[in-house]
Amino acid sequence: MAVAVQGAPGQSSRGREPRPGLVQRIRISYSKYWYAYAMVAPVVIVLGLLVGYPLVRGLYLTLTDATSLNTGRQIGVNHIPDSFTFVGLHNYADVLWGPGSYDRFWSHFVWTIAWTVICVVLHYTIGLALAMLLNQKLKGRGFYRMLLILPWAVPTFVTVFSWRLMLADGGAINAVLGTLGLPEPGWLSEPLAQKAAAITVNTWVGVPFMMVSLLGGLQSIPAELYEAAEMDGASPWQRFRHITLPGLRSVSSTVVLLGVIWTFNQFAVIFLLFGGNGAPDAQILVTWAYRLGFGQMPRDYAQSATYGVILLSILIVFTSFYRRWLARNEQANG
């Protein structure tokens, strides 16, 4: 019994041992898993150089009035140092509610949202329809799959330049419309037609990815579920609603999120289709930011970086709310 009494303080003191500090925990972790740190280190260094430094530099530029006239540069053997000044949050205020903010930001923001929603809806619906078609037992199904995936396999600049030739005045698209007696819009010159052309080209480029992803999801749904539903007298719509869509929930949530991020930042289609300074009404936020930073003189690095930070913030907020919405739906359906 005496031993028990003497042992009690020892146990309580061990229970109250202080937790190791952060530096000590890192040292212990490194001593145990040094090989993992060695494997990850090159990736961390590369990401730091390619992502971390530009991000920090961009954040810093948003707080200045940096342009191509007051940033440091090398002319021959002479080095001209930076002469821009710190302006705080002035760039954000100017972009969001400064003079002419609607023409410079909000009009492009509204079009970017509309562009993203329309393109992603078209990508998903057309991709799902093609995936369901290719999931059936068709003669020559492998050939059709290869044919439909070509727009994704061909380099983007080749696809966009091909569409640009077809959409030009006197191109194949207007030739067909003229033959049918229909109006021949100026796809590369009229503001509304430019937006329709951009959506068409981006849909052509983006549908194959959705199709392939959703086709993989369809093939993971057990065929027994469809057979049982058909035996129970379920209609095709009921089988689609109660088997196909729930079976594709996890795949759909991922591809829609990726589609929104990629489409929201889709630089190549707009830039290659209309050029760096063409179609101002069809420019989305990312191409407008490029235009501010590299498509005009003087180049406004501060405003361009501000657009980039705002774009990143919008996507972070959207992704956070989207993931929470998915989690709530999964809990409700679970």
CSV table of C-alpha atoms in Angstrom, one decimal:
chain,number,residue,atom,x,y,z
A,1,MET,CA,0.0,0.0,0.0
A,2,ALA,CA,2.9,2.3,0.7
A,3,VAL,CA,4.3,1.5,-2.7
A,4,ALA,CA,1.0,2.5,-4.2
A,5,VAL,CA,1.0,5.8,-2.4
A,6,GLN,CA,4.6,6.5,-3.5
A,7,GLY,CA,3.8,5.5,-7.0
A,8,ALA,CA,0.9,7.9,-7.4
A,9,PRO,CA,2.9,11.1,-7.4
A,10,GLY,CA,5.1,9.6,-10.1
A,11,GLN,CA,2.2,8.8,-12.4
A,12,SER,CA,0.7,12.2,-11.9
A,13,SER,CA,4.0,14.0,-12.6
A,14,ARG,CA,4.4,12.0,-15.8
A,15,GLY,CA,0.9,12.9,-16.8
A,16,ARG,CA,1.8,16.6,-16.4
A,17,GLU,CA,5.0,16.4,-18.5
A,18,PRO,CA,5.1,19.5,-20.8
A,19,ARG,CA,4.5,19.0,-24.4
A,20,PRO,CA,7.5,19.4,-26.6
A,21,GLY,CA,7.8,22.7,-28.4
A,22,LEU,CA,7.4,23.2,-32.1
A,23,VAL,CA,11.1,23.2,-32.9
A,24,GLN,CA,11.6,20.1,-30.9
A,25,ARG,CA,8.7,18.3,-32.5
A,26,ILE,CA,10.2,19.2,-35.9
A,27,ARG,CA,13.6,17.8,-34.9
A,28,ILE,CA,12.0,14.6,-33.7
A,29,SER,CA,10.0,14.3,-36.9
A,30,TYR,CA,13.0,14.9,-39.0
A,31,SER,CA,15.1,12.4,-37.1
A,32,LYS,CA,12.4,9.7,-37.8
A,33,TYR,CA,11.4,10.7,-41.3
A,34,TRP,CA,14.5,12.4,-42.8
A,35,TYR,CA,14.2,10.3,-46.0
A,36,ALA,CA,10.6,11.7,-46.6
A,37,TYR,CA,11.9,15.3,-46.1
A,38,ALA,CA,14.7,14.5,-48.6
A,39,MET,CA,12.2,13.3,-51.2
A,40,VAL,CA,9.8,16.2,-50.7
A,41,ALA,CA,12.5,18.9,-50.6
A,42,PRO,CA,13.0,19.3,-54.4
A,43,VAL,CA,9.3,19.6,-55.0
A,44,VAL,CA,9.0,22.2,-52.2
A,45,ILE,CA,11.9,24.2,-53.6
A,46,VAL,CA,10.5,24.1,-57.2
A,47,LEU,CA,7.0,25.2,-56.0
A,48,GLY,CA,8.5,27.9,-53.9
A,49,LEU,CA,10.4,29.3,-56.9
A,50,LEU,CA,7.6,28.9,-59.5
A,51,VAL,CA,4.5,29.6,-57.3
A,52,GLY,CA,5.5,31.0,-53.9
A,53,TYR,CA,7.9,33.8,-55.1
A,54,PRO,CA,5.6,35.1,-57.9
A,55,LEU,CA,2.6,35.1,-55.5
A,56,VAL,CA,4.5,37.1,-52.8
A,57,ARG,CA,5.9,39.4,-55.4
A,58,GLY,CA,2.4,40.0,-56.9
A,59,LEU,CA,0.9,40.7,-53.5
A,60,TYR,CA,3.6,43.3,-52.9
A,61,LEU,CA,3.1,44.9,-56.3
A,62,THR,CA,-0.6,45.4,-55.5
A,63,LEU,CA,0.4,47.7,-52.7
A,64,THR,CA,2.4,50.0,-55.0
A,65,ASP,CA,2.0,52.1,-58.1
A,66,ALA,CA,4.4,50.0,-60.2
A,67,THR,CA,4.4,50.4,-64.0
A,68,SER,CA,6.8,49.8,-66.7
A,69,LEU,CA,8.1,53.3,-66.3
A,70,ASN,CA,9.1,53.2,-62.6
A,71,THR,CA,10.3,49.6,-62.1
A,72,GLY,CA,13.9,48.6,-62.1
A,73,ARG,CA,15.5,47.5,-65.4
A,74,GLN,CA,18.8,47.0,-67.0
A,75,ILE,CA,19.8,49.1,-70.0
A,76,GLY,CA,23.2,48.0,-71.3
A,77,VAL,CA,25.6,48.3,-68.4
A,78,ASN,CA,23.4,50.8,-66.5
A,79,HIS,CA,20.9,49.6,-63.9
A,80,ILE,CA,17.9,51.7,-63.2
A,81,PRO,CA,16.5,51.0,-59.7
A,82,ASP,CA,12.8,50.8,-58.7
A,83,SER,CA,11.2,54.2,-58.2
A,84,PHE,CA,7.6,53.2,-57.5
A,85,THR,CA,6.0,54.1,-54.2
A,86,PHE,CA,3.8,52.3,-51.6
A,87,VAL,CA,0.1,53.2,-52.0
A,88,GLY,CA,-1.5,50.7,-49.6
A,89,LEU,CA,-4.9,49.4,-50.7
A,90,HIS,CA,-5.5,52.2,-53.2
A,91,ASN,CA,-5.3,49.7,-56.2
A,92,TYR,CA,-8.1,47.5,-54.7
A,93,ALA,CA,-10.3,50.5,-54.0
A,94,ASP,CA,-9.7,51.9,-57.5
A,95,VAL,CA,-10.4,48.6,-59.2
A,96,LEU,CA,-13.6,47.8,-57.2
A,97,TRP,CA,-15.2,51.2,-56.9
A,98,GLY,CA,-13.0,53.8,-58.4
A,99,PRO,CA,-13.9,56.0,-61.4
A,100,GLY,CA,-14.9,53.9,-64.4
A,101,SER,CA,-14.8,50.7,-62.2
A,102,TYR,CA,-17.8,49.3,-64.1
A,103,ASP,CA,-16.1,49.5,-67.5
A,104,ARG,CA,-12.8,48.3,-66.2
A,105,PHE,CA,-13.8,45.6,-63.7
A,106,TRP,CA,-17.5,44.9,-63.1
A,107,SER,CA,-18.5,44.5,-66.7
A,108,HIS,CA,-15.7,42.0,-67.2
A,109,PHE,CA,-16.6,40.3,-63.9
A,110,VAL,CA,-20.3,39.8,-65.0
A,111,TRP,CA,-19.2,38.4,-68.3
A,112,THR,CA,-16.7,36.1,-66.7
A,113,ILE,CA,-19.4,34.7,-64.4
A,114,ALA,CA,-21.8,34.3,-67.3
A,115,TRP,CA,-19.0,32.7,-69.5
A,116,THR,CA,-18.1,30.3,-66.7
A,117,VAL,CA,-21.6,29.2,-65.9
A,118,ILE,CA,-22.7,28.8,-69.6
A,119,CYS,CA,-19.5,26.9,-70.6
A,120,VAL,CA,-19.5,24.5,-67.6
A,121,VAL,CA,-23.2,23.7,-68.0
A,122,LEU,CA,-22.6,23.0,-71.7
A,123,HIS,CA,-19.5,21.0,-70.9
A,124,TYR,CA,-21.3,18.9,-68.4
A,125,THR,CA,-24.6,18.3,-70.2
A,126,ILE,CA,-23.0,17.5,-73.6
A,127,GLY,CA,-20.2,15.5,-72.0
A,128,LEU,CA,-22.8,13.5,-70.0
A,129,ALA,CA,-24.9,12.8,-73.0
A,130,LEU,CA,-21.9,11.6,-75.0
A,131,ALA,CA,-20.7,9.5,-72.1
A,132,MET,CA,-24.0,7.8,-71.8
A,133,LEU,CA,-24.1,7.2,-75.5
A,134,LEU,CA,-20.6,5.7,-75.5
A,135,ASN,CA,-21.4,3.6,-72.5
A,136,GLN,CA,-24.0,1.7,-74.6
A,137,LYS,CA,-23.1,-1.3,-76.7
A,138,LEU,CA,-22.4,0.3,-80.0
A,139,LYS,CA,-20.7,-1.0,-83.1
A,140,GLY,CA,-17.5,0.9,-83.6
A,141,ARG,CA,-17.6,2.3,-80.1
A,142,GLY,CA,-13.8,2.5,-79.8
A,143,PHE,CA,-13.6,4.6,-83.0
A,144,TYR,CA,-16.3,7.0,-81.8
A,145,ARG,CA,-14.4,7.4,-78.5
A,146,MET,CA,-11.2,8.2,-80.3
A,147,LEU,CA,-13.0,10.7,-82.6
A,148,LEU,CA,-14.7,12.5,-79.8
A,149,ILE,CA,-11.6,12.8,-77.7
A,150,LEU,CA,-9.6,14.4,-80.6
A,151,PRO,CA,-10.5,18.0,-79.7
A,152,TRP,CA,-8.9,17.4,-76.3
A,153,ALA,CA,-5.8,15.7,-77.7
A,154,VAL,CA,-5.1,18.3,-80.3
A,155,PRO,CA,-3.0,21.3,-78.9
A,156,THR,CA,-5.3,24.2,-77.9
A,157,PHE,CA,-3.6,26.7,-80.2
A,158,VAL,CA,-4.2,24.5,-83.3
A,159,THR,CA,-7.9,24.1,-82.3
A,160,VAL,CA,-8.4,27.8,-81.7
A,161,PHE,CA,-6.6,28.9,-84.9
A,162,SER,CA,-8.7,26.4,-86.9
A,163,TRP,CA,-11.9,27.8,-85.4
A,164,ARG,CA,-10.6,31.4,-86.1
A,165,LEU,CA,-10.2,30.5,-89.8
A,166,MET,CA,-13.7,29.0,-89.9
A,167,LEU,CA,-15.3,32.0,-88.0
A,168,ALA,CA,-13.6,34.7,-90.1
A,169,ASP,CA,-15.6,36.7,-92.7
A,170,GLY,CA,-16.0,34.4,-95.7
A,171,GLY,CA,-15.0,31.4,-93.6
A,172,ALA,CA,-16.6,28.0,-93.6
A,173,ILE,CA,-19.2,28.8,-90.9
A,174,ASN,CA,-20.6,31.9,-92.7
A,175,ALA,CA,-20.4,30.1,-96.0
A,176,VAL,CA,-22.8,27.4,-94.6
A,177,LEU,CA,-25.1,30.0,-93.1
A,178,GLY,CA,-25.2,31.9,-96.4
A,179,THR,CA,-26.0,28.8,-98.3
A,180,LEU,CA,-29.0,28.2,-95.9
A,181,GLY,CA,-30.1,31.8,-96.3
A,182,LEU,CA,-29.3,32.7,-92.7
A,183,PRO,CA,-27.6,35.8,-91.4
A,184,GLU,CA,-23.8,35.8,-91.4
A,185,PRO,CA,-22.6,37.4,-88.2
A,186,GLY,CA,-19.2,39.0,-87.7
A,187,TRP,CA,-18.0,36.4,-85.3
A,188,LEU,CA,-14.7,38.1,-84.8
A,189,SER,CA,-15.9,41.8,-84.9
A,190,GLU,CA,-19.4,42.1,-83.4
A,191,PRO,CA,-19.5,42.1,-79.6
A,192,LEU,CA,-22.4,39.7,-79.1
A,193,ALA,CA,-21.2,37.4,-81.9
A,194,GLN,CA,-17.7,37.4,-80.3
A,195,LYS,CA,-19.1,36.1,-77.0
A,196,ALA,CA,-21.0,33.4,-78.8
A,197,ALA,CA,-17.9,32.4,-80.7
A,198,ALA,CA,-15.8,32.2,-77.6
A,199,ILE,CA,-18.4,30.0,-75.8
A,200,THR,CA,-18.6,27.8,-78.9
A,201,VAL,CA,-14.9,27.3,-79.1
A,202,ASN,CA,-14.4,26.7,-75.4
A,203,THR,CA,-17.3,24.2,-75.4
A,204,TRP,CA,-15.6,22.3,-78.2
A,205,VAL,CA,-12.3,22.2,-76.3
A,206,GLY,CA,-13.8,21.3,-72.9
A,207,VAL,CA,-16.4,18.7,-73.7
A,208,PRO,CA,-14.0,15.8,-74.2
A,209,PHE,CA,-12.6,16.0,-70.7
A,210,MET,CA,-16.0,15.9,-69.2
A,211,MET,CA,-17.0,13.1,-71.4
A,212,VAL,CA,-14.0,10.9,-70.5
A,213,SER,CA,-14.4,11.6,-66.8
A,214,LEU,CA,-18.1,10.9,-66.7
A,215,LEU,CA,-17.7,7.8,-68.9
A,216,GLY,CA,-15.3,6.4,-66.2
A,217,GLY,CA,-17.9,7.2,-63.6
A,218,LEU,CA,-20.6,5.5,-65.5
A,219,GLN,CA,-18.6,2.4,-65.9
A,220,SER,CA,-18.1,2.1,-62.2
A,221,ILE,CA,-21.9,1.9,-61.6
A,222,PRO,CA,-22.9,-1.8,-61.2
A,223,ALA,CA,-25.0,-3.0,-64.1
A,224,GLU,CA,-27.1,-5.0,-61.7
A,225,LEU,CA,-28.7,-1.8,-60.4
A,226,TYR,CA,-30.1,-1.0,-63.9
A,227,GLU,CA,-31.3,-4.5,-64.4
A,228,ALA,CA,-33.1,-4.6,-61.1
A,229,ALA,CA,-34.7,-1.2,-61.7
A,230,GLU,CA,-35.8,-2.2,-65.2
A,231,MET,CA,-37.4,-5.4,-63.8
A,232,ASP,CA,-39.2,-3.2,-61.3
A,233,GLY,CA,-40.7,-1.2,-64.1
A,234,ALA,CA,-38.6,1.9,-63.7
A,235,SER,CA,-38.7,4.3,-66.8
A,236,PRO,CA,-35.4,5.5,-68.4
A,237,TRP,CA,-35.8,8.9,-66.7
A,238,GLN,CA,-36.3,7.2,-63.3
A,239,ARG,CA,-33.2,5.0,-63.8
A,240,PHE,CA,-31.2,8.1,-64.8
A,241,ARG,CA,-32.5,10.2,-61.9
A,242,HIS,CA,-32.2,7.5,-59.2
A,243,ILE,CA,-29.2,5.5,-60.3
A,244,THR,CA,-27.1,7.4,-62.8
A,245,LEU,CA,-27.0,10.8,-61.2
A,246,PRO,CA,-26.4,9.5,-57.6
A,247,GLY,CA,-23.7,7.1,-59.0
A,248,LEU,CA,-21.9,10.0,-60.6
A,249,ARG,CA,-22.2,12.4,-57.6
A,250,SER,CA,-18.5,12.1,-56.5
A,251,VAL,CA,-17.2,12.3,-60.1
A,252,SER,CA,-19.5,15.1,-61.0
A,253,SER,CA,-18.5,17.2,-57.9
A,254,THR,CA,-14.8,16.9,-58.9
A,255,VAL,CA,-15.1,17.6,-62.6
A,256,VAL,CA,-17.5,20.5,-62.1
A,257,LEU,CA,-15.1,22.1,-59.6
A,258,LEU,CA,-12.2,21.6,-62.0
A,259,GLY,CA,-14.3,22.9,-64.9
A,260,VAL,CA,-15.2,26.1,-63.0
A,261,ILE,CA,-11.6,26.8,-62.1
A,262,TRP,CA,-10.2,26.1,-65.6
A,263,THR,CA,-13.0,28.0,-67.4
A,264,PHE,CA,-12.8,31.0,-65.0
A,265,ASN,CA,-9.1,31.2,-65.8
A,266,GLN,CA,-9.3,30.2,-69.5
A,267,PHE,CA,-6.8,32.4,-71.0
A,268,ALA,CA,-5.8,30.6,-74.2
A,269,VAL,CA,-9.1,30.5,-76.0
A,270,ILE,CA,-9.9,34.2,-75.6
A,271,PHE,CA,-6.4,35.4,-76.3
A,272,LEU,CA,-5.8,33.2,-79.3
A,273,LEU,CA,-9.2,33.7,-80.8
A,274,PHE,CA,-9.3,37.5,-80.6
A,275,GLY,CA,-5.6,38.5,-80.0
A,276,GLY,CA,-4.2,40.5,-77.1
A,277,ASN,CA,-6.0,43.8,-77.9
A,278,GLY,CA,-9.1,42.7,-79.7
A,279,ALA,CA,-12.7,42.1,-78.6
A,280,PRO,CA,-12.7,44.3,-75.4
A,281,ASP,CA,-16.3,43.2,-74.6
A,282,ALA,CA,-15.4,39.5,-74.8
A,283,GLN,CA,-12.4,39.8,-72.5
A,284,ILE,CA,-12.7,37.9,-69.2
A,285,LEU,CA,-10.9,39.0,-66.1
A,286,VAL,CA,-7.8,36.9,-66.6
A,287,THR,CA,-7.2,38.2,-70.2
A,288,TRP,CA,-8.0,41.7,-69.1
A,289,ALA,CA,-5.4,41.5,-66.3
A,290,TYR,CA,-2.9,40.3,-69.0
A,291,ARG,CA,-3.9,43.2,-71.2
A,292,LEU,CA,-3.2,45.7,-68.3
A,293,GLY,CA,0.2,44.2,-67.5
A,294,PHE,CA,1.5,43.4,-71.0
A,295,GLY,CA,-0.9,44.6,-73.7
A,296,GLN,CA,-0.6,48.4,-73.3
A,297,MET,CA,2.0,51.1,-72.7
A,298,PRO,CA,2.9,51.9,-70.1
A,299,ARG,CA,2.4,48.5,-68.6
A,300,ASP,CA,0.4,48.7,-65.3
A,301,TYR,CA,2.0,46.0,-63.2
A,302,ALA,CA,0.2,47.1,-60.0
A,303,GLN,CA,-3.3,47.0,-61.5
A,304,SER,CA,-2.6,43.7,-63.3
A,305,ALA,CA,-1.4,42.1,-60.1
A,306,THR,CA,-4.4,43.4,-58.2
A,307,TYR,CA,-6.7,41.7,-60.7
A,308,GLY,CA,-4.7,38.5,-60.2
A,309,VAL,CA,-5.1,38.7,-56.4
A,310,ILE,CA,-8.9,39.4,-56.7
A,311,LEU,CA,-9.2,36.4,-59.1
A,312,LEU,CA,-7.4,34.1,-56.6
A,313,SER,CA,-9.6,35.4,-53.8
A,314,ILE,CA,-12.8,34.7,-55.8
A,315,LEU,CA,-11.8,31.2,-56.6
A,316,ILE,CA,-10.7,30.5,-53.0
A,317,VAL,CA,-14.1,31.7,-51.7
A,318,PHE,CA,-16.0,29.8,-54.3
A,319,THR,CA,-14.1,26.6,-53.6
A,320,SER,CA,-14.7,26.9,-49.9
A,321,PHE,CA,-18.4,27.4,-50.2
A,322,TYR,CA,-18.7,24.7,-52.9
A,323,ARG,CA,-16.9,22.1,-50.7
A,324,ARG,CA,-19.1,23.0,-47.7
A,325,TRP,CA,-22.2,22.7,-49.9
A,326,LEU,CA,-21.1,19.3,-51.1
A,327,ALA,CA,-20.4,18.1,-47.5
A,328,ARG,CA,-23.8,19.2,-46.4
A,329,ASN,CA,-25.4,17.3,-49.3
A,330,GLU,CA,-23.5,14.2,-48.6
A,331,GLN,CA,-24.5,14.3,-44.9
A,332,ALA,CA,-28.2,14.9,-45.9
A,333,ASN,CA,-28.1,12.0,-48.5
A,334,GLY,CA,-26.1,9.7,-46.2
